[in-house]
Coordinates of C-alpha atoms in Angstrom, one line a residue:
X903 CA 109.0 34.5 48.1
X904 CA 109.4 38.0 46.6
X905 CA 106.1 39.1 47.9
X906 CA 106.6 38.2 51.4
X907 CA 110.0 39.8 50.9
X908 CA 108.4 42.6 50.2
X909 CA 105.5 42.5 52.6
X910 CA 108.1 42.6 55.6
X911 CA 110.2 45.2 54.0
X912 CA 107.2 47.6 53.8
X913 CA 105.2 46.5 56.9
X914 CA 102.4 46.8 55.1
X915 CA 98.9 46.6 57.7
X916 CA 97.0 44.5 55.5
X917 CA 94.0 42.2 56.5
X918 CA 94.3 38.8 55.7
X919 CA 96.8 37.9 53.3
X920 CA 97.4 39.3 49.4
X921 CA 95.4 37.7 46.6
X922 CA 96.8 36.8 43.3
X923 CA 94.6 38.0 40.3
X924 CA 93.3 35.4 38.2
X925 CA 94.2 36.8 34.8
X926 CA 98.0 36.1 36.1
X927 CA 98.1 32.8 36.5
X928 CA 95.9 32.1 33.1
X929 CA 98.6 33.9 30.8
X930 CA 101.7 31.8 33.0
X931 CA 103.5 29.9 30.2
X932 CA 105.2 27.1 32.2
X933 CA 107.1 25.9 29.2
X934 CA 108.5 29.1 28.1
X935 CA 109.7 30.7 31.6
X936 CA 110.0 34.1 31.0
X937 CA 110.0 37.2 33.5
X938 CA 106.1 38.0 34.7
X939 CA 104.4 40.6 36.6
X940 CA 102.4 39.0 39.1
X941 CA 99.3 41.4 40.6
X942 CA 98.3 41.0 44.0
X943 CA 95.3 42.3 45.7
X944 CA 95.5 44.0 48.9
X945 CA 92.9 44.8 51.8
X946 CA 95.0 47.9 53.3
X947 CA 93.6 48.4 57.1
X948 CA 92.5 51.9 57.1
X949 CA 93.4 54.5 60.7
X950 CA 90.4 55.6 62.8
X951 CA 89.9 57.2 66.1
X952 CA 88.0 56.1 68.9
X953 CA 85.3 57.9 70.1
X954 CA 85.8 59.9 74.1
X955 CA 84.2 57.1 76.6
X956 CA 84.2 59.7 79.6
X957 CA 81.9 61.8 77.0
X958 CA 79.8 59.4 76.4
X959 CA 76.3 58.9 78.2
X960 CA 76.6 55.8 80.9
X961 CA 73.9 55.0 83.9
X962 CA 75.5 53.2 87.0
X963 CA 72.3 51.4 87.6
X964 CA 71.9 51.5 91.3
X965 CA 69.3 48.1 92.7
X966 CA 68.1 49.3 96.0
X967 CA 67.8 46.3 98.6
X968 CA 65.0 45.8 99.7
X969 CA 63.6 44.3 103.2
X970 CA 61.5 41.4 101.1
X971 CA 64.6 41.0 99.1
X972 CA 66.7 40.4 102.6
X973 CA 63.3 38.7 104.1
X974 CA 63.6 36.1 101.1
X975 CA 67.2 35.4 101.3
X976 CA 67.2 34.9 104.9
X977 CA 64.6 32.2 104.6
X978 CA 66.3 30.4 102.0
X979 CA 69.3 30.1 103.6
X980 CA 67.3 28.6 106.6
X981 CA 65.9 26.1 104.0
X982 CA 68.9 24.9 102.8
X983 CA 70.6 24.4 105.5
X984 CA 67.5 23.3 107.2
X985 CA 66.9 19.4 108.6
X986 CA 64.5 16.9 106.9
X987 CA 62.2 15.4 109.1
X988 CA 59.8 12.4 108.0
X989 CA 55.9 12.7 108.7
X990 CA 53.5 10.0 108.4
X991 CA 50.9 11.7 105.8
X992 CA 50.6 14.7 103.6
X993 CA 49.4 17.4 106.1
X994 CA 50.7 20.8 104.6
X995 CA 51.4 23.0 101.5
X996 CA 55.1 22.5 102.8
X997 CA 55.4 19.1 103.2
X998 CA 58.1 17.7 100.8
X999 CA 57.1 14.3 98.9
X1000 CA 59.6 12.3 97.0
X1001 CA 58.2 10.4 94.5
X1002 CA 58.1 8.9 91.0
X1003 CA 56.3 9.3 87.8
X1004 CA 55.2 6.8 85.8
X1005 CA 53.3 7.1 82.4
X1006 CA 50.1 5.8 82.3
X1007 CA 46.9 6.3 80.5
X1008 CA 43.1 8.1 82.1
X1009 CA 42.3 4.8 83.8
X1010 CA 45.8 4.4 85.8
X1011 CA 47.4 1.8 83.6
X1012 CA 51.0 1.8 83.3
X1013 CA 52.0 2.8 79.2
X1014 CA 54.3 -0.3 78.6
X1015 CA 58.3 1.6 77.7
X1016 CA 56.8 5.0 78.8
X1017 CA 58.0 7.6 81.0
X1018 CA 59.8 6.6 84.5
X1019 CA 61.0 9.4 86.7
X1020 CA 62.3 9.9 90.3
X1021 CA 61.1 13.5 91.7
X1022 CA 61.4 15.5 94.9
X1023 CA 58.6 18.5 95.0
X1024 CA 57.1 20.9 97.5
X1025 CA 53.2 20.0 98.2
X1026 CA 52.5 23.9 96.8
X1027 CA 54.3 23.3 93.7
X1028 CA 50.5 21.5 92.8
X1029 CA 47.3 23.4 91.7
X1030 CA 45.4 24.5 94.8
X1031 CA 42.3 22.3 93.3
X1032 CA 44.9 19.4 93.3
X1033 CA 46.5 19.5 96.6
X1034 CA 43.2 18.4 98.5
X1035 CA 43.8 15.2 95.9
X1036 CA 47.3 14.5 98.2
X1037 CA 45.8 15.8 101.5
X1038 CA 46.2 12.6 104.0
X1039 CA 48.1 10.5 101.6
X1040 CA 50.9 7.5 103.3
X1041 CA 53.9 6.7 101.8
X1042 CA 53.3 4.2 99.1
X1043 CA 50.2 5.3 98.1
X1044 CA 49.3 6.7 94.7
X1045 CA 47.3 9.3 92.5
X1046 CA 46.9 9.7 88.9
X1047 CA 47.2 13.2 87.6
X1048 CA 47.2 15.0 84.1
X1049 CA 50.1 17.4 83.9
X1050 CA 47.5 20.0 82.6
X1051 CA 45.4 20.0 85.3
X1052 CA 47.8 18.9 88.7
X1053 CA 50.5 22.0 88.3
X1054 CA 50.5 25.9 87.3
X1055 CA 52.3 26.7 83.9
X1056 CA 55.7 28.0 85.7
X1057 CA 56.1 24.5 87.8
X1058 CA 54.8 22.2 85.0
X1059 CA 57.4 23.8 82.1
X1060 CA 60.5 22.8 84.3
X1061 CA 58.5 19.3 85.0
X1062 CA 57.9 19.0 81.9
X1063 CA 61.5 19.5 80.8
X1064 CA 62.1 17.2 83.7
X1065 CA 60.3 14.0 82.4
X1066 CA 61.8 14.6 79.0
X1067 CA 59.0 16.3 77.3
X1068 CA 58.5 19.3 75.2
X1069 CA 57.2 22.3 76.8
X1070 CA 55.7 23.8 74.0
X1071 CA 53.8 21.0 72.8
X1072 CA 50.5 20.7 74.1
X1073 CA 49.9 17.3 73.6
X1074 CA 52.5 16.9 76.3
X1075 CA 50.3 18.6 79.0
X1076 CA 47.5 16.0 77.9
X1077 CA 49.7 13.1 79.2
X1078 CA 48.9 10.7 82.3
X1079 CA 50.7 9.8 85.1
X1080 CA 50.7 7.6 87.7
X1081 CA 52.3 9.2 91.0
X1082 CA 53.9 7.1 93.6
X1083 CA 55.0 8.4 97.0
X1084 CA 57.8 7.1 98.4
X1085 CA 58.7 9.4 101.2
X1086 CA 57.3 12.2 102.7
X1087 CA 59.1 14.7 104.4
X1088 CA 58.4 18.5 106.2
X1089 CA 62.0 20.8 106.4
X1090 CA 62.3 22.5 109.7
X1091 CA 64.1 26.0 108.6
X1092 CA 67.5 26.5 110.7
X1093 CA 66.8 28.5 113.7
X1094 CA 68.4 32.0 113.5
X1095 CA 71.2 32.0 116.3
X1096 CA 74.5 33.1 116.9
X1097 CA 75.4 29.0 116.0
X1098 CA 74.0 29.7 112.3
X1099 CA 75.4 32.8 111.8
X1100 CA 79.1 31.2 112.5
X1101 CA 78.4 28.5 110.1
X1102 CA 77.5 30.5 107.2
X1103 CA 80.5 33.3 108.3
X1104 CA 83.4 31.6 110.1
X1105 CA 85.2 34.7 109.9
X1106 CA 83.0 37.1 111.3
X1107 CA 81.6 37.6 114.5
X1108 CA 78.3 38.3 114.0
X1109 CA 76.2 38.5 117.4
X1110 CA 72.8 39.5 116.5
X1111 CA 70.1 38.9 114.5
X1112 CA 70.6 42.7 113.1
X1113 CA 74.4 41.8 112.3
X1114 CA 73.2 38.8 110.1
X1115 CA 70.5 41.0 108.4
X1116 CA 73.2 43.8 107.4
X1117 CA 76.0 41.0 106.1
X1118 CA 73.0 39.5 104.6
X1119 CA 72.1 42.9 103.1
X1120 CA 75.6 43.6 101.8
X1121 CA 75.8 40.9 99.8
X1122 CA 72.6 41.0 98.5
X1123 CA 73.9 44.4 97.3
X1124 CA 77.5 43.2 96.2
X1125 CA 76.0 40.9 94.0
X1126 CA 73.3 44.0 92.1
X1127 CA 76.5 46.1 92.2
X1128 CA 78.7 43.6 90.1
X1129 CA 75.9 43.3 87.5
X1130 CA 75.7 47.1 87.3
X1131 CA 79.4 46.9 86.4
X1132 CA 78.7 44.4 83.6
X1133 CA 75.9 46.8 82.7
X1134 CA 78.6 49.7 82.2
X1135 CA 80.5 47.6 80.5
X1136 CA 78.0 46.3 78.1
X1137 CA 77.4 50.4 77.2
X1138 CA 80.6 51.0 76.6
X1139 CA 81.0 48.1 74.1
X1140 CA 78.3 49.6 72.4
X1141 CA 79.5 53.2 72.3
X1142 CA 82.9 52.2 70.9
X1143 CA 80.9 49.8 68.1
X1144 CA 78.3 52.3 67.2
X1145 CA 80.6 55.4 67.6
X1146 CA 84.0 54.2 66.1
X1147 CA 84.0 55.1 62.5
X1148 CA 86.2 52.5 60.5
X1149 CA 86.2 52.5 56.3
X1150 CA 86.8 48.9 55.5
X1151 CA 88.2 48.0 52.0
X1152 CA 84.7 45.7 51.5
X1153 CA 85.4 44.7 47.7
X1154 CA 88.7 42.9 48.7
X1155 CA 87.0 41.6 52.3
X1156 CA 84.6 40.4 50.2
X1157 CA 86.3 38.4 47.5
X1158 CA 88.3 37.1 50.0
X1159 CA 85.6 35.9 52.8
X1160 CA 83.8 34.6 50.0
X1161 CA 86.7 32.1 48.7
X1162 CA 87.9 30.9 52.5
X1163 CA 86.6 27.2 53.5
X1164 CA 86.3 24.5 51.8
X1165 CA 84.1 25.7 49.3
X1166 CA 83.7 29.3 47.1
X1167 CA 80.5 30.9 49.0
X1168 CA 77.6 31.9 47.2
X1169 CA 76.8 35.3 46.4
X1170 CA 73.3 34.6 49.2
X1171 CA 75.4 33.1 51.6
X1172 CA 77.8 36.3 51.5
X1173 CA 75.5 38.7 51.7
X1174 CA 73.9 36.8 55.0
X1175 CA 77.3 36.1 56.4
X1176 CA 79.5 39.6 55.5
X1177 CA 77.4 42.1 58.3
X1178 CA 78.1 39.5 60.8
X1179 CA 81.8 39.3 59.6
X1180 CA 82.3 43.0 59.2
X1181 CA 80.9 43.3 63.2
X1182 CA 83.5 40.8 64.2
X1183 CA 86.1 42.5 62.4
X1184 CA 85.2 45.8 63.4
X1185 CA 85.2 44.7 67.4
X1186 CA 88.7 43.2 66.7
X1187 CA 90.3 46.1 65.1
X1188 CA 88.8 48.4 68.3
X1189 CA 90.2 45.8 71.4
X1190 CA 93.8 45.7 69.1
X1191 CA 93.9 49.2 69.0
X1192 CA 92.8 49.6 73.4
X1193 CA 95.2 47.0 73.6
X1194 CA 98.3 49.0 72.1
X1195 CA 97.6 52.1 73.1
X1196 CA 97.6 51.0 76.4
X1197 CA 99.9 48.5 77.2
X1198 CA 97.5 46.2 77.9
X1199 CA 99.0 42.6 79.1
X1200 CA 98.7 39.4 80.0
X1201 CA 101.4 38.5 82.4
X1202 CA 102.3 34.5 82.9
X1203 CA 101.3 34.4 86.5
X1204 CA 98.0 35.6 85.9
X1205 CA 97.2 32.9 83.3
X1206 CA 98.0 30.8 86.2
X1207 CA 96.1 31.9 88.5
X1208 CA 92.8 31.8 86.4
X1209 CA 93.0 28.4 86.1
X1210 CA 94.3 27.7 89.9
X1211 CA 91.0 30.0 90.6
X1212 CA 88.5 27.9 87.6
X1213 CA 90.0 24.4 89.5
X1214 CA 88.6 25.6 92.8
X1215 CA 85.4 26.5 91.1
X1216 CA 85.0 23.1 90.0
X1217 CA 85.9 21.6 93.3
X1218 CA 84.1 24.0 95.5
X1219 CA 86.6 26.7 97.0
X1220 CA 87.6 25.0 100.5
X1221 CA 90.1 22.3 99.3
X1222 CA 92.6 21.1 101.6
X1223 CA 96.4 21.5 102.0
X1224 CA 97.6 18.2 101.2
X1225 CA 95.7 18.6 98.0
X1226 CA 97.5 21.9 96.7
X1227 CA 100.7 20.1 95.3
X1228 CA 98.1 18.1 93.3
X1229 CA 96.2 21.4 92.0
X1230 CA 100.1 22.9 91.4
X1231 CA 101.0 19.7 88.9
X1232 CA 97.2 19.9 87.3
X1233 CA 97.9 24.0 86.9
X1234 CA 101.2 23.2 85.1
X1235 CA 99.5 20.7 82.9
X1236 CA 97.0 23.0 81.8
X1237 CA 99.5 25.6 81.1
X1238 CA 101.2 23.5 78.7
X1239 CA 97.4 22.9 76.4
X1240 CA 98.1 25.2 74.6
X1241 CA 94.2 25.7 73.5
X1242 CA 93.6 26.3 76.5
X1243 CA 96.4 29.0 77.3
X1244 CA 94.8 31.0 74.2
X1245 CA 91.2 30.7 75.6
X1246 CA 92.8 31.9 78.9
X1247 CA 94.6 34.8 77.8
X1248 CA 91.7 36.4 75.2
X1249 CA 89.6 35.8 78.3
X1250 CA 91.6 37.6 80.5
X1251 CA 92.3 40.1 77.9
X1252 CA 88.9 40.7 77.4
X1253 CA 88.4 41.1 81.1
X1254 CA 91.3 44.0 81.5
X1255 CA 89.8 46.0 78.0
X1256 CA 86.4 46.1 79.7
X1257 CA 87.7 47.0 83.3
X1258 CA 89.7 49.9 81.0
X1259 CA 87.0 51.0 79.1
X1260 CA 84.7 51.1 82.6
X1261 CA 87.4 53.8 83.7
X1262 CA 86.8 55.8 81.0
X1263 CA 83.1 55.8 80.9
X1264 CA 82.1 59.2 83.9
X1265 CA 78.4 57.4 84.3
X1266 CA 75.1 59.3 85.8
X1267 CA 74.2 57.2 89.0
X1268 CA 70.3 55.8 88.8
X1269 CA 68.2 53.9 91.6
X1270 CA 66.5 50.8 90.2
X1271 CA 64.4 48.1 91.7
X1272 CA 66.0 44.5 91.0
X1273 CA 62.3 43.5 89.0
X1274 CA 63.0 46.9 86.9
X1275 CA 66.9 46.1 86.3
X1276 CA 66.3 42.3 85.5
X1277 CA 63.3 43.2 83.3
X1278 CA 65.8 45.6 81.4
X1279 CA 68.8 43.0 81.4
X1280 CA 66.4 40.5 80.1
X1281 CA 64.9 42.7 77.5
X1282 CA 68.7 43.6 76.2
X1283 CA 69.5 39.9 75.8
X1284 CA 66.6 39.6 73.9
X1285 CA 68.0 42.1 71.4
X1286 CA 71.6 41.0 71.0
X1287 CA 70.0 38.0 70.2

């Protein structure tokens, strides 16, 4: 009681909470109550700057559009929302065959309790050696291929992962299987008309097939833009980590990390745990401090609206009138979990203290091509990881 007195007496910024010296407690004479002095040790959180984003060097990467890119993304969109038509035998590298694997052994036998699995693939997904092996096939007939020798690596890893197999076992590429066609269809690609154009953009009124190319092309480019903006934003987090200078008490953060949960930690498992720690704690003293000194907040309307706008991702975003006073009483629900208010708000929070700190940051602009900018993006992940 008298230290928490005197903890809100003296506001003292401490991490954690005070802990009580051992000695103390050993030399407390319960039968004899007499005055003691109790000692308490204290993690004091120490002041620090943080360092000038606007000073600080920043690329805004810049992924120029290509024609391929909006060649590419034209015919997909013509695929998907292309019709399926049914053909009598396999004829083309674009026929589409639905059919099912079944686990076998060299000689066609089924493996009794193996693998069973319903498939839809593209004729050129197949080694070119092994789509002469389909050429002029009916529905209902069969082949028997190895994995190893029927696809490329790329298509046989996600039909691997497919069937239920490892990938990176080889033994799985050795496997059987007998293939049954079921069904085999061609997909005519949507004809690019003015009829098209107003399905994909009711809103617009896009006449030609130049129109579609530059709507096509501006969202191509939207989309590079926004993960620029996460790139500036990744930069910055890393400026203010690596450049913010912060001298923890580590003695005290140690002691007490190593006596939280259920169990006291070993002096191994501290040393592998306290960097990660200290990073975490070092990140959470920085957003704090962004967050105070700017007067960053979370208002209650916006913590509605983020989960109004997650509902509609899960529902797809046309949803109809007569359906909003249902999405209005599942909002209100949610905003009384409160787990899920907390996740909300450090989400949002974490959203506004990036958008600040990419106001800050005055970055060089830099043309990119997408392969050179994913290539990079993949390589980073690689690192953080």
């Amino acid at each position: 009681r008298e230290l928490i007195k005197y903890l809100e007496t003296d506001k003292l910024n401490i991490f954690a909470h005070p802990l009580p010296l051992e000695s103390d407690i050993r030399q407390l004479d319960l039968n004899n109550p007499a005055e003691y002095i109790f000692h308490f040790e204290v993690g004091m959180k120490p002041e620090f700057t943080l360092p000038d984003l606007s000073k600080a060097k920043t690329t805004r990467y810049k992924v120029v559009v290509t024609y391929e890119m909006i060649d590419n993304e034209i015919s997909r969109l013509q695929n998907r929302h292309g019709n399926m038509k049914d053909e009598e035998i396999v004829a083309t590298d674009e026929n589409v065959l639905n059919v099912t694997f079944i686990e076998s052994d060299a000689a066609g036998t089924e493996t009794e309790g193996g693998i069973k699995k319903d498939n839809s693939l593209l004729v050129k997904y197949f080694t070119e050696s092994y789509r002469k092996v389909l050429s002029g096939k009916k529905a209902g007939d069969y082949v028997l291929l190895q994995l190893r020798n029927a696809f490329d690596e790329k298509e046989r890893n996600w039909i691997l992962e497919d069937l239920g197999l490892n990938k990176d076992d080889a033994a799985s590429t050795e496997k059987y299987f007998k293939l049954i066609i079921a069904k085999i269809g061609l997909l005519e690609k949507r004809e690019l008309n003015e009829e098209f154009f107003k399905q994909l953009y009711p809103n617009l009124e896009l006449k030609t097939q130049e129109d579609f190319r530059n709507k096509v092309k501006e969202e191509i480019q939207a989309y590079w833009d926004s993960q620029a903006r996460n790139q500036i934003q990744d930069q910055a987090y890393h400026e203010l980590l690596d450049h913010t200078m912060i001298n923890f008490p580590e003695a005290f953060l140690k002691k007490w990390v190593k006596t939280q949960g259920e169990k006291v930690k070993s002096d191994e498992e501290l040393e592998k745990e306290f960097p990660v720690f200290i990073n975490q704690l070092k990140w959470t003293l920085i957003t704090d401090k962004i967050v105070k000194e700017n007067n960053i907040e979370v208002q209650p309307d916006e913590l509605q609206n983020f989960a109004h706008q997650q509902l509609l991702g899960y529902m797809g975003m046309n949803v109809p009138d007569e359906q909003q006073g249902w999405m209005k009483d599942y909002v209100e629900k949610m905003m009384k979990d409160r787990k899920y208010v907390e996740d909300a708000f450090n989400r949002i929070q974490t959203q506004k203290i990036f958008e600040w700190a990419e106001q800050q940051a005055k970055p060089v602009e830099k043309e990119i091509s997408a392969e050179e900018f994913t290539k990079m993006a993949e390589a980073h992940q690689h690192h953080h990881h």
